[in-house]
PDB file of C-alpha atoms in Angstrom:
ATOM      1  CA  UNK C  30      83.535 112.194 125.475  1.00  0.00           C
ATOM      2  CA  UNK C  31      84.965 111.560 122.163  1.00  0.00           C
ATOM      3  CA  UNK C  32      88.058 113.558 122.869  1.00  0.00           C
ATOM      4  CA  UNK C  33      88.451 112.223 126.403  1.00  0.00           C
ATOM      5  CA  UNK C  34      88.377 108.441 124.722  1.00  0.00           C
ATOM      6  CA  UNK C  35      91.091 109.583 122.275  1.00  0.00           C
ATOM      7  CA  UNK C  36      93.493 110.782 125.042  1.00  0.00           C
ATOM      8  CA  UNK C  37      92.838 107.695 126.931  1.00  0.00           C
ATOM      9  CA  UNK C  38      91.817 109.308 130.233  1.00  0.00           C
ATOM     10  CA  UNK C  39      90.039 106.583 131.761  1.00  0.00           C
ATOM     11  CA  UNK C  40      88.653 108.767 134.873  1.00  0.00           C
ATOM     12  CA  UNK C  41      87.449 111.519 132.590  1.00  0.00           C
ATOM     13  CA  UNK C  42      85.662 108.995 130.815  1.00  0.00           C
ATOM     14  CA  UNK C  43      83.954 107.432 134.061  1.00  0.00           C
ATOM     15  CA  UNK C  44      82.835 111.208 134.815  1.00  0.00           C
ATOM     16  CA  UNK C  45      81.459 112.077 131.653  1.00  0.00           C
ATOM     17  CA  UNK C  46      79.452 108.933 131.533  1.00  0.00           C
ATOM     18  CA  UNK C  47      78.510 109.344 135.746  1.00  0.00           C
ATOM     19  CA  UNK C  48      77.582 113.271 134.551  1.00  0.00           C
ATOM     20  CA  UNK C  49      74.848 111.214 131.579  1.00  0.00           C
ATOM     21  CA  UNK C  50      77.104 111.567 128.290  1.00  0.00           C
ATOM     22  CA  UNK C  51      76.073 110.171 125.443  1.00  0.00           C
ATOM     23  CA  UNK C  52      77.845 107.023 124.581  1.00  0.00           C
ATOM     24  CA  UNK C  53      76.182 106.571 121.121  1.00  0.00           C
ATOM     25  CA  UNK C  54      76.723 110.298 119.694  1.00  0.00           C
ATOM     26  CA  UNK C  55      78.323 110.030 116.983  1.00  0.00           C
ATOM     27  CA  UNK C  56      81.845 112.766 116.117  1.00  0.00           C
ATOM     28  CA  UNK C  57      81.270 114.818 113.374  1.00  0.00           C
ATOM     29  CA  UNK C  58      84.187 114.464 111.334  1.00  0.00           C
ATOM     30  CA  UNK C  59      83.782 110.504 110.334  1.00  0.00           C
ATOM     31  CA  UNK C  60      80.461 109.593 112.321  1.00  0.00           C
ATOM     32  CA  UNK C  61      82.072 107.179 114.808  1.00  0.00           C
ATOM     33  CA  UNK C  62      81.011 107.146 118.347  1.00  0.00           C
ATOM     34  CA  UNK C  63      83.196 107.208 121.467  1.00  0.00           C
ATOM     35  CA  UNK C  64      83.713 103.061 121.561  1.00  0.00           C
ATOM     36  CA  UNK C  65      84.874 102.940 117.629  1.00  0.00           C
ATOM     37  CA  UNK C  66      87.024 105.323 118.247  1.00  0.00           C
ATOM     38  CA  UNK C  67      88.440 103.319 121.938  1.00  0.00           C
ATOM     39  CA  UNK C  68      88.873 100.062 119.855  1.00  0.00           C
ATOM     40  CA  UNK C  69      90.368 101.936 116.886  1.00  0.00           C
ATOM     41  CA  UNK C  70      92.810 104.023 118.526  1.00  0.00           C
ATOM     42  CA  UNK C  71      93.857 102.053 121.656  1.00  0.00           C
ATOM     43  CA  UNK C  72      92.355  98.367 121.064  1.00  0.00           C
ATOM     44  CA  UNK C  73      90.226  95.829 123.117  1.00  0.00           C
ATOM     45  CA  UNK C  74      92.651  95.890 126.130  1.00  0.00           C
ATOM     46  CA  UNK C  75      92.388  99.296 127.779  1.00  0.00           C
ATOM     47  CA  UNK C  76      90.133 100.845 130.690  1.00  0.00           C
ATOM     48  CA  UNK C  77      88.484 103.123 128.607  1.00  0.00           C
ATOM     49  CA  UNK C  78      87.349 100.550 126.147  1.00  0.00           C
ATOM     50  CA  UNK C  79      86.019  98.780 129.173  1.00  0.00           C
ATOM     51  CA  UNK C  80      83.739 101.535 130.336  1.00  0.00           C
ATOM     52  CA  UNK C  81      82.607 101.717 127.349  1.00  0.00           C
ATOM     53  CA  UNK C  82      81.577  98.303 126.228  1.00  0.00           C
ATOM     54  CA  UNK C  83      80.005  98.202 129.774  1.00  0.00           C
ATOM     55  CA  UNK C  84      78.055 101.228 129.504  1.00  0.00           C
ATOM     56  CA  UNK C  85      76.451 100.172 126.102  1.00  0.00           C
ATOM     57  CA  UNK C  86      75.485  96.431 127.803  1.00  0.00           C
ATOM     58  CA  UNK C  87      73.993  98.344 130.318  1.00  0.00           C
ATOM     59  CA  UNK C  88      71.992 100.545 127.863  1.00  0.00           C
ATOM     60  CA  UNK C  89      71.023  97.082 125.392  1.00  0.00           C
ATOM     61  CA  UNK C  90      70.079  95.548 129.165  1.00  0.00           C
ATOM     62  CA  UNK C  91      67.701  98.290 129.796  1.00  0.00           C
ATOM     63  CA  UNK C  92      66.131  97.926 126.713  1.00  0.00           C
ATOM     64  CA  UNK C  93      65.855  94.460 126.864  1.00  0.00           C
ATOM     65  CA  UNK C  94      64.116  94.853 130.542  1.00  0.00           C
ATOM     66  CA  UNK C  95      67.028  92.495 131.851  1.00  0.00           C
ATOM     67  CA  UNK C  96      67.128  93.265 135.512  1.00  0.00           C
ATOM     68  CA  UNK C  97      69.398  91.354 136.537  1.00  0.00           C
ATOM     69  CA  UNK C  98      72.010  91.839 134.135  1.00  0.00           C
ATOM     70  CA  UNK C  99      71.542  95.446 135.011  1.00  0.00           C
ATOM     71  CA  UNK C 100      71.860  95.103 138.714  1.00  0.00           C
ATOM     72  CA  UNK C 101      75.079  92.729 137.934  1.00  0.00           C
ATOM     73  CA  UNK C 102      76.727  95.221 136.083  1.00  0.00           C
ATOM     74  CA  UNK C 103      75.760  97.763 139.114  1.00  0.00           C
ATOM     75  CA  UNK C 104      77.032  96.231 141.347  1.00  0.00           C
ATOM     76  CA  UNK C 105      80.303  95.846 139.043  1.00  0.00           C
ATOM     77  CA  UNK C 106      80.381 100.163 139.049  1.00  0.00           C
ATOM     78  CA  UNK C 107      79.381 100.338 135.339  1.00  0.00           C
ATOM     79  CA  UNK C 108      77.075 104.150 135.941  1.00  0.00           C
ATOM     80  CA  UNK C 109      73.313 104.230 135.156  1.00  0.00           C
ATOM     81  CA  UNK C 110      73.313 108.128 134.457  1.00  0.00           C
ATOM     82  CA  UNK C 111      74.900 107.513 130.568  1.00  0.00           C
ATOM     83  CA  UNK C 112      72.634 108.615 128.082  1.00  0.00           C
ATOM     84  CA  UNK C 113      71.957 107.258 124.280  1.00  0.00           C
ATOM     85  CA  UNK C 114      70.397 109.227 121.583  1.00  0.00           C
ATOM     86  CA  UNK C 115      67.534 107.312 121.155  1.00  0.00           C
ATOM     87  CA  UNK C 116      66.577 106.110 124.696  1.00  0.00           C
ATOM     88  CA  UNK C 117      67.582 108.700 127.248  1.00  0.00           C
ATOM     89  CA  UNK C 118      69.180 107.344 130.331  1.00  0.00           C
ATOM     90  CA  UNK C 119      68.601 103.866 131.971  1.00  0.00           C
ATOM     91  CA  UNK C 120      65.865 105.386 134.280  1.00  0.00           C
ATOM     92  CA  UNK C 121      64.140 107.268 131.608  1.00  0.00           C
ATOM     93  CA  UNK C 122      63.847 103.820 129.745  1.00  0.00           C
ATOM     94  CA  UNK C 123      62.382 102.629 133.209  1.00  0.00           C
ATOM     95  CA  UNK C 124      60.427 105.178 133.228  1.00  0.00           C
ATOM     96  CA  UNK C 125      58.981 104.988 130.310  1.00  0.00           C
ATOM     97  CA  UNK C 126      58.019 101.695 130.221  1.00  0.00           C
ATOM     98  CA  UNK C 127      56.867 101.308 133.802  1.00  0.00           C
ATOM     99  CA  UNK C 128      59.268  98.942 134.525  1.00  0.00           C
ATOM    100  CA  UNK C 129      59.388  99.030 138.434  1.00  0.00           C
ATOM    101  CA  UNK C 130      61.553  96.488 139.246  1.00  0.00           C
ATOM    102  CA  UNK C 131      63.955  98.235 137.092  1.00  0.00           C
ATOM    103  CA  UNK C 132      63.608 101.426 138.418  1.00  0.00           C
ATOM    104  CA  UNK C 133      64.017  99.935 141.842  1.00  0.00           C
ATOM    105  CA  UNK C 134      67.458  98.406 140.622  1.00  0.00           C
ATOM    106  CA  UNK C 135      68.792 101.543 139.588  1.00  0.00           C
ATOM    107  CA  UNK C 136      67.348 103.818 142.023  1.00  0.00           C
ATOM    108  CA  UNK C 137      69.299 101.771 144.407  1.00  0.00           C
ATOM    109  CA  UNK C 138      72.672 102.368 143.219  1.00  0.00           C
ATOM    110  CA  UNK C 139      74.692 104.942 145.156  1.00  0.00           C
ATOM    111  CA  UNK C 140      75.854 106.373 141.580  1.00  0.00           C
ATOM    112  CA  UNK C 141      71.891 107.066 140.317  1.00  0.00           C
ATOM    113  CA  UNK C 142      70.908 110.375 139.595  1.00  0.00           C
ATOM    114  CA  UNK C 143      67.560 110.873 139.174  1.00  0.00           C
ATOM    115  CA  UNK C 144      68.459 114.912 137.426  1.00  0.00           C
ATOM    116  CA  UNK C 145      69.837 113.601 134.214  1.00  0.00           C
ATOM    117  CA  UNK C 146      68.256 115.155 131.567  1.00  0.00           C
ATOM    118  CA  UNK C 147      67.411 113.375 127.995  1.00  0.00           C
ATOM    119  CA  UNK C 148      65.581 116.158 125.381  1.00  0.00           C
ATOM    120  CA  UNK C 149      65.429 118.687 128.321  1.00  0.00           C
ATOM    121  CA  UNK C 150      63.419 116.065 130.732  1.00  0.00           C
ATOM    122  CA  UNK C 151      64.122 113.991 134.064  1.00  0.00           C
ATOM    123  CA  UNK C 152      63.080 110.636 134.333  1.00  0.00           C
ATOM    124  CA  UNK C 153      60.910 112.779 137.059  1.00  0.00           C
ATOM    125  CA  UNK C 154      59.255 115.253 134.722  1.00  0.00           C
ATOM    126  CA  UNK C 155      58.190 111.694 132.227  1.00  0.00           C
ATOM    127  CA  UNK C 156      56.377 109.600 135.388  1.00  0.00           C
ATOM    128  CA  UNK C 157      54.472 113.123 136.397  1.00  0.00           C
ATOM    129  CA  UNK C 158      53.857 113.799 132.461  1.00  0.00           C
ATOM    130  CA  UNK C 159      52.935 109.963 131.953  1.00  0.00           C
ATOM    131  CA  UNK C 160      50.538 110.020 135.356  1.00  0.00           C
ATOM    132  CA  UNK C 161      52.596 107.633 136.998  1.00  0.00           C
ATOM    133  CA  UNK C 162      52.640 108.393 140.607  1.00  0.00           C
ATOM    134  CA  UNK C 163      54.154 105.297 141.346  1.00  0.00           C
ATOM    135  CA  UNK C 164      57.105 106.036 139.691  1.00  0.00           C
ATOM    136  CA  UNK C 165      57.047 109.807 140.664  1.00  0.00           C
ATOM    137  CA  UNK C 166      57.068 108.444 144.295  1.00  0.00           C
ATOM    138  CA  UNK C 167      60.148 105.785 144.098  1.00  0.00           C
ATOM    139  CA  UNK C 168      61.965 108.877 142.149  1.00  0.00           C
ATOM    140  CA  UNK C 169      60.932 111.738 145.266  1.00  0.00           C
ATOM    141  CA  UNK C 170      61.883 109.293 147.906  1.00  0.00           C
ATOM    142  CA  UNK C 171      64.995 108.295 146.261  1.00  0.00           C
ATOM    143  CA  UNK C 172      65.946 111.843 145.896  1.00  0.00           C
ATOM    144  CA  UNK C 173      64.596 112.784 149.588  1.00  0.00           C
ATOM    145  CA  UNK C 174      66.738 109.703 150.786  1.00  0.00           C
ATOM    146  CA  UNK C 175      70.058 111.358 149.089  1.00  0.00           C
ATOM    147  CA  UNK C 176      68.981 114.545 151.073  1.00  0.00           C
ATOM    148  CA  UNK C 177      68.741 113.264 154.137  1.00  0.00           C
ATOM    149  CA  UNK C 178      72.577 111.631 154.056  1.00  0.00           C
ATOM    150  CA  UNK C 179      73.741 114.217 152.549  1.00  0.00           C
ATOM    151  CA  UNK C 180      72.643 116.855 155.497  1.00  0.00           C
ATOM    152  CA  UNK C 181      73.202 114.472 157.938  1.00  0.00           C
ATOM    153  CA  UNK C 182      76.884 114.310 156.904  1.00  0.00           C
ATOM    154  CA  UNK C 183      77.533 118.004 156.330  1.00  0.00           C
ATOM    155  CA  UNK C 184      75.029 119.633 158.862  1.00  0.00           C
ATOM    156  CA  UNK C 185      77.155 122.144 161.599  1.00  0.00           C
ATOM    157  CA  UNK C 186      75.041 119.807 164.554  1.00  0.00           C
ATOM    158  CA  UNK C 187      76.204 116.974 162.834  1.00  0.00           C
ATOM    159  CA  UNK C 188      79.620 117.970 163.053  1.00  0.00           C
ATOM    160  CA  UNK C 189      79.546 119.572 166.572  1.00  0.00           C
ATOM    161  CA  UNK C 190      78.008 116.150 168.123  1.00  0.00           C
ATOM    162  CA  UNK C 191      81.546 114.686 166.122  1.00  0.00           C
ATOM    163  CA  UNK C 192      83.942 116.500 167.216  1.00  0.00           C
ATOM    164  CA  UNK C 193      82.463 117.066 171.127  1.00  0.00           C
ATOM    165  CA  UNK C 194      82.848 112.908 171.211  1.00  0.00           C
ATOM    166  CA  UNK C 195      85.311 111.675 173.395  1.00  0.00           C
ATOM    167  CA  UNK C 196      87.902 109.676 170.871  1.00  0.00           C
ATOM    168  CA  UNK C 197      89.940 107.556 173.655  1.00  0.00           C
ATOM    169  CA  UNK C 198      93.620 107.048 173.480  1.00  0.00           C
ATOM    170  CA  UNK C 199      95.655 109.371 175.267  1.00  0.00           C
ATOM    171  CA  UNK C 200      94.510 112.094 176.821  1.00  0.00           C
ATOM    172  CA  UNK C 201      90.569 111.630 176.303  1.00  0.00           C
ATOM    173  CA  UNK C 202      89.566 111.238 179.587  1.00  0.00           C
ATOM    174  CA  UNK C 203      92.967 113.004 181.641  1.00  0.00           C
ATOM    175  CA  UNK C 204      94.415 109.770 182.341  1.00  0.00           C
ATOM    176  CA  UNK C 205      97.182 107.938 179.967  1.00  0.00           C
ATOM    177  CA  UNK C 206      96.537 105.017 178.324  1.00  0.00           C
ATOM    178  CA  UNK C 207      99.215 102.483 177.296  1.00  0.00           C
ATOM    179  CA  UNK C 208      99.505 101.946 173.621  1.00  0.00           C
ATOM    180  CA  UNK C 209      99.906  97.677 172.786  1.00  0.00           C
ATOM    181  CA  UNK C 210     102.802  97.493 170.686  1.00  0.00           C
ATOM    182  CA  UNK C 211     100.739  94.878 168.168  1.00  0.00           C
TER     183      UNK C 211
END
């Protein structure tokens, strides 16, 4: 992360953070961690800084058990899979701390995933540990959910039934069609 922040690659940024990097790890060299070193090098003004800054809110917002600053930034495309040292990711926090409304928030995101892994455990592996079924249960179905589109979309019937449906325009049905010259 630190090295992506440095060449000022916004998207590699927005991946590393989407994949759960940590955004408080600190570089080895002078101890700074990946925003210091945004703000140093390129200043307050630049996309990477932005993802950034946003990501920590989001992290202080978990914390906090703010859930609706965490569903506005959300719904602004700041990721919930960044992790911090301390914490984990957003949904281990939730976890955690039983926050359901929280974990509701984030499980609804289309960028949530629930595999992110924080001292070699998923926000799945804590509610099972913790004997928190309801939280084990929101996780599974959001998980079974993803599944389900995800087949759906790249399942060979799926993509027969597509391409055997009749399209219209010219052609489809044997007979020409005028195109309106809108």
């Amino acid at each position: 992360l630190h090295a992506a922040v440095r060449t000022n690659r916004a998207a590699l940024v927005d991946r590393l953070l989407d994949a759960g990097a940590c955004i408080d790890a600190r570089d080895t060299s002078a101890g700074r961690r990946p925003l210091d070193v945004s703000v140093c090098t390129w200043g307050r003004r630049v996309t990477v800084t932005a993802h950034l800054v946003h990501s920590d809110r989001m992290a202080k917002a978990v914390v906090r058990h703010d859930v609706d600053a965490v569903a506005f930034l959300l719904a602004c495309g700041v990721s919930p899979n960044m992790t911090t040292e301390a914490y984990g990711s957003p949904l281990h926090v939730a976890v955690r701390h039983r926050r359901y409304r929280m974990m509701a928030a984030l499980l609804s995101s289309d960028r949530c995933r629930t595999a992110v892994r924080h001292n070699g455990v998923t926000p799945l592996d804590y509610a099972v540990a913790m004997g928190d079924a309801r939280a084990a249960n929101m996780i599974q179905w959001r998980d079974m959910q993803r599944r389900r589109r995800r087949t759906k979309h790249l399942s060979p019937v799926a993509a027969t039934k597509r391409a055997s449906r009749p399209r219209g325009g010219v052609g489809s049905d044997d007979t020409p069609t005028r195109r309106s010259s809108i």
